[in-house]
Short mmCIF file of C-alpha atoms and ligand atoms in Angstrom, two decimals:
data_model
loop_
_atom_site.label_atom_id
_atom_site.label_comp_id
_atom_site.label_asym_id
_atom_site.label_seq_id
_atom_site.Cartn_x
_atom_site.Cartn_y
_atom_site.Cartn_z
CA MET A 1 124.10 99.48 79.84
CA GLY A 2 124.76 96.02 78.27
CA ARG A 3 122.29 94.68 75.69
CA ASN A 4 120.84 92.05 78.01
CA LYS A 5 120.37 94.56 80.81
CA HIS A 6 118.72 96.96 78.40
CA ILE A 7 116.23 94.30 77.31
CA LYS A 8 115.38 93.45 80.92
CA TYR A 9 114.90 97.14 81.69
CA GLU A 10 112.40 97.36 78.85
CA VAL A 11 110.62 94.23 80.16
CA VAL A 12 110.56 95.33 83.77
CA LYS A 13 109.08 98.72 82.90
CA LYS A 14 105.97 96.95 81.63
CA LEU A 15 105.40 94.63 84.59
CA SER A 16 102.39 95.48 86.71
CA ASN A 17 104.08 94.55 89.99
CA VAL A 18 107.16 96.76 89.60
CA VAL A 19 107.48 100.43 90.41
CA ILE A 20 110.45 101.71 88.53
CA THR A 21 112.09 105.07 89.06
CA GLU A 22 115.03 106.52 87.30
CA ILE A 23 117.63 106.25 90.00
CA TYR A 24 118.32 109.95 90.30
CA ASP A 25 114.95 111.44 89.47
CA ASP A 26 113.18 113.27 92.24
CA ARG A 27 109.70 111.95 91.67
CA ILE A 28 107.91 110.87 94.80
CA ILE A 29 105.54 107.96 94.42
CA ASP A 30 102.89 107.12 96.95
CA PHE A 31 103.83 103.50 97.19
CA GLU A 32 100.73 102.47 99.08
CA LYS A 33 98.77 103.07 95.87
CA CYS A 34 100.55 100.02 94.46
CA TRP A 35 98.49 97.54 96.40
CA ASP A 36 94.81 97.08 96.80
CA LYS A 37 94.07 99.09 99.94
CA GLU A 38 90.86 97.21 100.78
CA THR A 39 92.40 93.74 100.51
CA TYR A 40 95.49 94.71 102.41
CA LYS A 41 93.93 97.06 104.93
CA ASP A 42 95.76 96.80 108.25
CA ARG A 43 98.21 94.25 106.84
CA ASN A 44 101.88 94.43 107.75
CA VAL A 45 104.29 95.76 105.15
CA VAL A 46 107.67 94.00 105.04
CA LEU A 47 110.63 95.34 103.03
CA GLU A 48 113.54 93.34 101.68
CA LEU A 49 116.44 95.69 100.98
CA GLY A 50 118.83 94.77 98.18
CA CYS A 51 116.51 91.95 97.16
CA GLY A 52 118.39 91.04 93.96
CA ASP A 53 116.16 88.63 92.05
CA GLY A 54 113.68 88.62 94.91
CA GLU A 55 113.88 84.94 95.81
CA TYR A 56 113.74 85.64 99.51
CA SER A 57 110.70 87.91 99.27
CA LEU A 58 108.95 85.49 96.92
CA ASN A 59 109.28 82.64 99.40
CA MET A 60 108.26 84.86 102.29
CA ALA A 61 105.24 86.09 100.34
CA LYS A 62 104.13 82.50 99.68
CA LYS A 63 104.44 81.60 103.35
CA ASN A 64 102.80 84.78 104.65
CA PRO A 65 99.83 85.64 102.40
CA TYR A 66 98.50 88.21 104.87
CA LYS A 67 101.58 90.40 104.72
CA ILE A 68 102.67 92.67 101.87
CA PHE A 69 106.26 92.22 100.72
CA VAL A 70 108.22 94.89 98.90
CA GLY A 71 111.52 93.90 97.29
CA VAL A 72 113.80 96.89 96.79
CA ASP A 73 116.85 96.92 94.54
CA MET A 74 118.57 99.38 92.25
CA ARG A 75 119.11 96.80 89.50
CA SER A 76 116.11 96.30 87.26
CA ASN A 77 117.61 93.25 85.53
CA ARG A 78 117.59 91.42 88.89
CA LEU A 79 114.15 92.60 89.99
CA CYS A 80 112.76 91.46 86.68
CA VAL A 81 113.38 87.79 87.55
CA GLY A 82 111.41 87.99 90.81
CA ALA A 83 108.61 90.10 89.37
CA ILE A 84 107.97 87.63 86.54
CA LYS A 85 107.97 84.67 88.98
CA ALA A 86 105.49 86.50 91.23
CA ILE A 87 103.12 87.00 88.28
CA GLU A 88 103.53 83.36 87.18
CA ASN A 89 102.71 82.21 90.72
CA ASN A 90 99.74 84.57 91.08
CA LEU A 91 101.33 86.19 94.10
CA THR A 92 99.46 89.41 94.67
CA ASN A 93 101.04 90.30 98.02
CA ILE A 94 104.47 91.15 96.60
CA VAL A 95 105.65 94.17 94.66
CA PHE A 96 109.07 95.36 93.62
CA LEU A 97 110.55 98.80 93.79
CA ARG A 98 113.51 99.76 91.67
CA THR A 99 115.25 102.56 93.45
CA LEU A 100 118.17 103.35 95.71
CA ILE A 101 117.64 102.28 99.31
CA GLU A 102 118.86 105.77 100.22
CA ARG A 103 115.55 107.05 98.78
CA LEU A 104 113.15 104.87 100.79
CA GLY A 105 111.83 107.91 102.64
CA ASP A 106 110.36 109.15 99.33
CA PHE A 107 108.11 106.10 99.01
CA PHE A 108 106.93 105.12 102.45
CA HIS A 109 105.02 107.18 104.95
CA ASN A 110 106.66 107.69 108.31
CA HIS A 111 106.07 104.77 110.68
CA SER A 112 104.23 102.65 108.11
CA VAL A 113 106.53 99.63 107.72
CA SER A 114 106.47 96.63 110.08
CA GLU A 115 109.69 94.79 109.24
CA ILE A 116 112.87 95.32 107.28
CA TRP A 117 114.92 92.34 106.10
CA ILE A 118 118.48 92.83 104.90
CA PRO A 119 119.72 89.47 103.63
CA PHE A 120 123.34 89.31 102.52
CA PRO A 121 123.96 92.97 101.69
CA ASP A 122 127.18 94.05 99.99
CA PRO A 123 129.73 94.26 102.84
CA HIS A 124 131.58 97.36 101.57
CA ALA A 125 134.69 96.11 103.33
CA THR A 126 136.94 99.15 102.97
CA LYS A 127 136.88 101.83 105.64
CA LYS A 128 136.33 104.54 103.05
CA ASN A 129 133.03 102.87 102.04
CA ARG A 130 131.71 102.26 105.54
CA ASN A 131 128.84 104.71 105.16
CA LYS A 132 127.54 102.65 102.22
CA ARG A 133 126.96 99.71 104.57
CA LEU A 134 123.23 99.22 105.07
CA THR A 135 123.66 99.32 108.85
CA SER A 136 125.60 102.59 108.95
CA MET A 137 124.07 105.47 110.89
CA ARG A 138 122.50 107.22 107.89
CA PHE A 139 120.59 104.06 106.95
CA LEU A 140 119.56 103.35 110.55
CA GLU A 141 118.07 106.86 110.70
CA LEU A 142 116.09 106.15 107.55
CA TYR A 143 114.78 102.84 108.88
CA LYS A 144 113.66 104.52 112.11
CA GLN A 145 111.76 107.10 110.08
CA ILE A 146 109.68 104.58 108.11
CA LEU A 147 109.35 101.77 110.66
CA LYS A 148 106.47 101.54 113.08
CA PRO A 149 107.63 101.86 116.69
CA GLY A 150 108.98 98.46 117.68
CA GLY A 151 109.26 97.40 114.00
CA ILE A 152 111.88 94.72 113.48
CA ILE A 153 115.08 94.95 111.42
CA ARG A 154 116.83 91.69 110.50
CA LEU A 155 120.32 91.46 109.06
CA ILE A 156 121.69 88.18 107.72
CA THR A 157 125.28 88.05 106.52
CA ASP A 158 128.25 85.77 106.05
CA ASN A 159 130.63 88.69 106.48
CA THR A 160 132.25 88.94 109.91
CA GLY A 161 133.39 92.55 109.41
CA LEU A 162 129.89 93.69 108.47
CA TYR A 163 128.34 91.77 111.37
CA GLU A 164 130.72 93.32 113.92
CA PHE A 165 130.30 96.79 112.43
CA SER A 166 126.50 96.42 112.54
CA LEU A 167 126.48 95.20 116.13
CA GLU A 168 128.58 98.18 117.13
CA SER A 169 126.43 100.66 115.17
CA ILE A 170 123.16 99.49 116.68
CA THR A 171 124.62 99.31 120.19
CA ASP A 172 125.85 102.92 119.84
CA ASP A 173 122.40 103.85 118.52
CA ASP A 174 120.63 102.38 121.57
CA ALA A 175 118.66 99.85 119.55
CA GLU A 176 116.96 97.07 121.40
CA ILE A 177 118.84 93.95 120.31
CA HIS A 178 116.62 90.86 120.26
CA VAL A 179 119.06 88.39 118.75
CA HIS A 180 122.72 88.51 117.85
CA THR A 181 124.52 85.39 116.81
CA ASP A 182 127.63 84.77 114.76
CA ASN A 183 126.45 81.25 113.98
CA LEU A 184 122.76 81.27 113.09
CA TYR A 185 122.35 77.57 112.38
CA HIS A 186 123.92 76.64 115.73
CA SER A 187 122.04 79.19 117.79
CA SER A 188 118.87 79.35 119.86
CA VAL A 189 116.95 80.97 116.97
CA THR A 190 113.89 78.87 116.14
CA SER A 191 111.92 81.17 113.79
CA GLU A 192 110.92 79.25 110.65
CA ASP A 193 111.09 82.41 108.53
CA VAL A 194 114.68 83.01 109.57
CA LEU A 195 115.91 79.42 109.32
CA SER A 196 114.05 77.93 106.43
CA VAL A 197 113.70 80.76 103.91
CA LYS A 198 116.96 81.26 102.06
CA SER A 199 117.92 83.92 99.56
CA ARG A 200 119.49 83.11 96.24
CA TYR A 201 122.84 84.37 97.49
CA GLU A 202 122.79 82.05 100.47
CA LYS A 203 121.66 79.03 98.45
CA LYS A 204 123.85 79.48 95.45
CA PHE A 205 127.00 81.22 96.45
CA LEU A 206 127.82 80.28 100.01
CA PRO A 207 129.98 77.27 100.72
CA VAL A 208 128.32 75.07 103.33
CA GLU A 209 131.07 75.57 105.89
CA LYS A 210 130.64 79.37 106.04
CA THR A 211 128.96 80.51 109.25
CA ILE A 212 125.98 82.80 108.90
CA LYS A 213 125.56 85.74 111.23
CA TYR A 214 122.20 87.14 112.23
CA LEU A 215 121.07 90.32 113.99
CA GLU A 216 117.50 91.18 114.95
CA PHE A 217 116.75 94.53 116.55
CA SER A 218 114.19 97.30 116.93
CA TYR A 219 113.72 100.84 118.16
CA PRO A 220 111.04 101.92 120.60
C1 SAM B 1 124.88 90.61 97.42
S1 SAM B 1 123.38 91.03 96.61
C2 SAM B 1 122.24 90.16 97.66
C3 SAM B 1 120.94 89.88 96.97
C4 SAM B 1 119.88 89.15 97.82
N1 SAM B 1 119.56 89.88 99.05
C5 SAM B 1 120.31 87.75 98.15
O1 SAM B 1 120.62 87.47 99.34
O2 SAM B 1 120.33 86.90 97.25
C6 SAM B 1 123.12 92.74 97.10
C7 SAM B 1 122.02 93.45 96.32
O3 SAM B 1 121.85 94.76 96.88
C8 SAM B 1 121.62 95.70 95.84
N2 SAM B 1 122.02 97.01 96.35
C9 SAM B 1 123.23 97.33 96.91
N3 SAM B 1 123.23 98.62 97.31
C10 SAM B 1 122.01 99.14 97.00
C11 SAM B 1 121.41 100.42 97.16
N4 SAM B 1 122.06 101.41 97.74
N5 SAM B 1 120.13 100.58 96.72
C12 SAM B 1 119.45 99.57 96.13
N6 SAM B 1 119.98 98.33 95.95
C13 SAM B 1 121.23 98.10 96.39
C14 SAM B 1 122.46 95.18 94.68
O4 SAM B 1 121.98 95.64 93.43
C15 SAM B 1 122.34 93.66 94.84
O5 SAM B 1 121.27 93.14 94.07
#
Protein backbone atom coordinates (compact mmCIF):
# COMPACT_ATOMS: atom_id res chain seq x y z
CA MET A 1 0.00 0.00 0.00
CA GLY A 2 1.46 3.43 -0.98
CA ARG A 3 2.01 6.03 1.76
CA ASN A 4 -0.87 8.25 0.64
CA LYS A 5 -3.26 5.31 0.47
CA HIS A 6 -2.15 4.19 3.90
CA ILE A 7 -2.89 7.62 5.37
CA LYS A 8 -6.35 7.67 3.79
CA TYR A 9 -7.04 4.18 5.14
CA GLU A 10 -6.21 5.43 8.63
CA VAL A 11 -8.50 8.45 8.11
CA VAL A 12 -11.38 6.50 6.66
CA LYS A 13 -11.35 3.99 9.52
CA LYS A 14 -12.26 6.82 11.89
CA LEU A 15 -15.11 8.34 9.89
CA SER A 16 -18.55 7.81 11.38
CA ASN A 17 -20.25 7.34 8.00
CA VAL A 18 -18.00 4.55 6.71
CA VAL A 19 -18.25 0.86 7.41
CA ILE A 20 -14.91 -0.64 6.63
CA THR A 21 -14.18 -4.33 6.36
CA GLU A 22 -10.95 -6.01 5.61
CA ILE A 23 -11.61 -7.19 2.10
CA TYR A 24 -11.24 -10.88 2.81
CA ASP A 25 -12.47 -11.11 6.38
CA ASP A 26 -15.63 -13.05 6.95
CA ARG A 27 -17.29 -10.73 9.40
CA ILE A 28 -20.94 -10.08 8.70
CA ILE A 29 -22.20 -6.63 9.61
CA ASP A 30 -25.84 -5.81 9.97
CA PHE A 31 -25.69 -2.78 7.76
CA GLU A 32 -29.10 -1.48 8.74
CA LYS A 33 -27.63 -0.65 12.15
CA CYS A 34 -25.62 2.06 10.39
CA TRP A 35 -28.53 4.40 10.00
CA ASP A 36 -31.06 5.72 12.41
CA LYS A 37 -33.91 3.24 12.07
CA GLU A 38 -36.58 5.63 13.36
CA THR A 39 -35.65 8.49 11.03
CA TYR A 40 -35.31 6.25 8.04
CA LYS A 41 -38.13 3.83 8.78
CA ASP A 42 -39.74 2.69 5.53
CA ARG A 43 -37.31 4.75 3.46
CA ASN A 44 -35.88 3.33 0.25
CA VAL A 45 -32.28 2.13 0.29
CA VAL A 46 -30.30 2.87 -2.88
CA LEU A 47 -26.87 1.36 -3.57
CA GLU A 48 -24.18 2.76 -5.83
CA LEU A 49 -21.78 -0.01 -6.77
CA GLY A 50 -18.16 0.93 -7.46
CA CYS A 51 -18.86 4.44 -6.22
CA GLY A 52 -15.23 5.61 -6.30
CA ASP A 53 -15.15 8.96 -4.50
CA GLY A 54 -18.91 8.89 -4.14
CA GLU A 55 -19.73 12.00 -6.14
CA TYR A 56 -22.76 10.41 -7.73
CA SER A 57 -24.22 9.20 -4.43
CA LEU A 58 -23.49 12.54 -2.78
CA ASN A 59 -25.46 14.43 -5.41
CA MET A 60 -28.27 11.89 -5.33
CA ALA A 61 -28.40 12.10 -1.53
CA LYS A 62 -28.73 15.89 -1.69
CA LYS A 63 -31.55 15.66 -4.21
CA ASN A 64 -33.39 12.83 -2.45
CA PRO A 65 -33.27 13.45 1.32
CA TYR A 66 -35.90 10.78 2.00
CA LYS A 67 -33.84 7.95 0.56
CA ILE A 68 -30.77 6.31 2.10
CA PHE A 69 -27.75 6.05 -0.20
CA VAL A 70 -24.98 3.53 0.28
CA GLY A 71 -21.80 3.96 -1.76
CA VAL A 72 -19.88 0.71 -2.10
CA ASP A 73 -16.27 0.44 -3.21
CA MET A 74 -13.27 -1.69 -2.39
CA ARG A 75 -10.87 1.27 -2.32
CA SER A 76 -10.87 3.16 0.95
CA ASN A 77 -8.77 6.03 -0.42
CA ARG A 78 -11.59 6.83 -2.87
CA LEU A 79 -14.44 6.39 -0.39
CA CYS A 80 -12.65 8.70 1.98
CA VAL A 81 -13.20 11.69 -0.33
CA GLY A 82 -16.98 11.19 -0.47
CA ALA A 83 -17.34 10.38 3.21
CA ILE A 84 -15.58 13.59 4.26
CA LYS A 85 -17.71 15.67 1.86
CA ALA A 86 -20.88 14.07 3.25
CA ILE A 87 -19.87 15.04 6.79
CA GLU A 88 -18.95 18.58 5.70
CA ASN A 89 -22.36 18.93 4.01
CA ASN A 90 -24.26 17.46 6.97
CA LEU A 91 -25.66 14.73 4.77
CA THR A 92 -27.04 12.11 7.11
CA ASN A 93 -28.76 9.97 4.47
CA ILE A 94 -25.55 8.62 2.94
CA VAL A 95 -23.12 6.01 4.20
CA PHE A 96 -20.19 4.26 2.60
CA LEU A 97 -19.26 0.63 2.68
CA ARG A 98 -15.76 -0.51 1.91
CA THR A 99 -16.00 -4.05 0.70
CA LEU A 100 -16.07 -6.17 -2.42
CA ILE A 101 -19.34 -6.00 -4.33
CA GLU A 102 -19.16 -9.80 -4.41
CA ARG A 103 -19.87 -9.69 -0.65
CA LEU A 104 -23.03 -7.55 -0.72
CA GLY A 105 -25.12 -10.49 0.46
CA ASP A 106 -23.24 -10.36 3.79
CA PHE A 107 -24.49 -6.84 4.53
CA PHE A 108 -28.02 -6.52 3.24
CA HIS A 109 -31.04 -8.57 4.14
CA ASN A 110 -32.75 -10.38 1.31
CA HIS A 111 -35.18 -8.15 -0.59
CA SER A 112 -34.32 -5.00 1.37
CA VAL A 113 -32.81 -2.74 -1.31
CA SER A 114 -34.92 -0.57 -3.65
CA GLU A 115 -32.46 0.47 -6.35
CA ILE A 116 -28.97 -0.37 -7.53
CA TRP A 117 -26.99 2.14 -9.59
CA ILE A 118 -23.90 1.03 -11.47
CA PRO A 119 -22.34 4.14 -13.02
CA PHE A 120 -19.32 3.59 -15.25
CA PRO A 121 -18.08 0.25 -13.90
CA ASP A 122 -14.75 -1.17 -15.04
CA PRO A 123 -15.54 -2.82 -18.41
CA HIS A 124 -13.24 -5.86 -17.98
CA ALA A 125 -12.91 -6.02 -21.74
CA THR A 126 -11.11 -9.35 -22.12
CA LYS A 127 -13.15 -12.52 -22.47
CA LYS A 128 -11.22 -14.19 -19.67
CA ASN A 129 -12.45 -11.48 -17.25
CA ARG A 130 -16.08 -11.47 -18.32
CA ASN A 131 -17.33 -12.86 -15.02
CA LYS A 132 -15.84 -9.81 -13.25
CA ARG A 133 -18.24 -7.57 -15.16
CA LEU A 134 -20.87 -6.22 -12.77
CA THR A 135 -23.66 -7.43 -15.06
CA SER A 136 -22.41 -11.01 -15.36
CA MET A 137 -24.71 -13.77 -14.13
CA ARG A 138 -23.12 -14.17 -10.69
CA PHE A 139 -23.67 -10.47 -9.93
CA LEU A 140 -27.22 -10.49 -11.32
CA GLU A 141 -28.01 -13.37 -8.94
CA LEU A 142 -26.68 -11.33 -6.03
CA TYR A 143 -28.71 -8.27 -6.99
CA LYS A 144 -31.88 -10.37 -7.21
CA GLN A 145 -31.21 -11.70 -3.72
CA ILE A 146 -30.99 -8.28 -2.05
CA LEU A 147 -33.40 -6.27 -4.21
CA LYS A 148 -37.06 -5.91 -3.38
CA PRO A 149 -39.28 -7.48 -6.05
CA GLY A 150 -39.47 -4.97 -8.88
CA GLY A 151 -36.40 -3.09 -7.55
CA ILE A 152 -34.59 -1.19 -10.28
CA ILE A 153 -31.04 -1.73 -11.54
CA ARG A 154 -29.45 1.05 -13.61
CA LEU A 155 -26.25 0.69 -15.59
CA ILE A 156 -24.55 3.70 -17.16
CA THR A 157 -21.47 3.16 -19.30
CA ASP A 158 -19.48 4.58 -22.18
CA ASN A 159 -18.25 1.11 -23.12
CA THR A 160 -20.05 -0.48 -26.07
CA GLY A 161 -18.77 -3.99 -25.31
CA LEU A 162 -20.01 -3.84 -21.72
CA TYR A 163 -23.37 -2.40 -22.80
CA GLU A 164 -23.94 -5.17 -25.36
CA PHE A 165 -22.78 -7.86 -22.95
CA SER A 166 -25.13 -6.51 -20.26
CA LEU A 167 -28.11 -6.33 -22.60
CA GLU A 168 -27.51 -9.92 -23.61
CA SER A 169 -27.05 -11.11 -20.00
CA ILE A 170 -30.26 -9.53 -18.75
CA THR A 171 -32.24 -10.70 -21.78
CA ASP A 172 -31.03 -14.28 -21.17
CA ASP A 173 -31.94 -13.84 -17.51
CA ASP A 174 -35.53 -12.82 -18.33
CA ALA A 175 -35.20 -9.40 -16.71
CA GLU A 176 -37.85 -6.86 -17.44
CA ILE A 177 -36.05 -4.20 -19.47
CA HIS A 178 -37.49 -0.72 -18.92
CA VAL A 179 -34.98 1.29 -20.91
CA HIS A 180 -32.09 0.42 -23.17
CA THR A 181 -30.37 3.09 -25.16
CA ASP A 182 -26.93 3.36 -26.68
CA ASN A 183 -27.19 7.15 -26.70
CA LEU A 184 -28.65 8.37 -23.41
CA TYR A 185 -28.53 12.10 -24.12
CA HIS A 186 -30.36 11.63 -27.44
CA SER A 187 -32.98 9.24 -26.13
CA SER A 188 -36.51 9.42 -24.76
CA VAL A 189 -35.21 9.21 -21.16
CA THR A 190 -36.46 12.21 -19.18
CA SER A 191 -35.59 11.25 -15.58
CA GLU A 192 -33.76 14.13 -13.88
CA ASP A 193 -31.77 11.72 -11.70
CA VAL A 194 -30.47 9.91 -14.76
CA LEU A 195 -29.75 12.95 -16.91
CA SER A 196 -28.59 15.61 -14.53
CA VAL A 197 -26.61 13.76 -11.86
CA LYS A 198 -23.17 12.90 -13.18
CA SER A 199 -20.43 10.84 -11.59
CA ARG A 200 -16.87 12.04 -11.33
CA TYR A 201 -15.84 9.62 -14.07
CA GLU A 202 -18.41 10.99 -16.48
CA LYS A 203 -17.62 14.63 -15.68
CA LYS A 204 -13.89 14.41 -15.60
CA PHE A 205 -12.73 11.68 -17.87
CA LEU A 206 -15.17 11.37 -20.72
CA PRO A 207 -14.65 13.38 -23.88
CA VAL A 208 -17.86 15.17 -24.82
CA GLU A 209 -18.28 13.28 -28.08
CA LYS A 210 -18.44 9.85 -26.40
CA THR A 211 -21.94 8.40 -26.39
CA ILE A 212 -23.28 7.19 -23.08
CA LYS A 213 -25.25 3.97 -22.88
CA TYR A 214 -27.94 3.33 -20.33
CA LEU A 215 -29.85 0.23 -19.19
CA GLU A 216 -32.68 0.15 -16.66
CA PHE A 217 -34.21 -3.16 -15.67
CA SER A 218 -35.86 -5.12 -12.88
CA TYR A 219 -36.94 -8.59 -11.84
CA PRO A 220 -40.42 -9.51 -10.69
C1 LIG B 1 -14.22 3.32 -13.23
S1 LIG B 1 -14.43 3.56 -11.50
C2 LIG B 1 -16.00 4.40 -11.51
C3 LIG B 1 -16.22 5.19 -10.27
C4 LIG B 1 -17.58 5.93 -10.19
N1 LIG B 1 -18.72 5.02 -10.31
C5 LIG B 1 -17.67 7.02 -11.22
O1 LIG B 1 -18.47 6.88 -12.19
O2 LIG B 1 -16.98 8.04 -11.08
C6 LIG B 1 -14.88 1.92 -10.92
C7 LIG B 1 -14.86 1.77 -9.40
O3 LIG B 1 -15.34 0.46 -9.07
C8 LIG B 1 -14.57 -0.07 -8.00
N2 LIG B 1 -14.68 -1.53 -8.08
C9 LIG B 1 -14.40 -2.30 -9.17
N3 LIG B 1 -14.65 -3.60 -8.90
C10 LIG B 1 -15.08 -3.67 -7.61
C11 LIG B 1 -15.50 -4.73 -6.75
N4 LIG B 1 -15.53 -5.98 -7.18
N5 LIG B 1 -15.89 -4.42 -5.49
C12 LIG B 1 -15.86 -3.14 -5.04
N6 LIG B 1 -15.48 -2.09 -5.81
C13 LIG B 1 -15.12 -2.34 -7.08
C14 LIG B 1 -13.18 0.48 -8.22
O4 LIG B 1 -12.43 0.52 -7.02
C15 LIG B 1 -13.47 1.87 -8.78
O5 LIG B 1 -13.50 2.86 -7.75
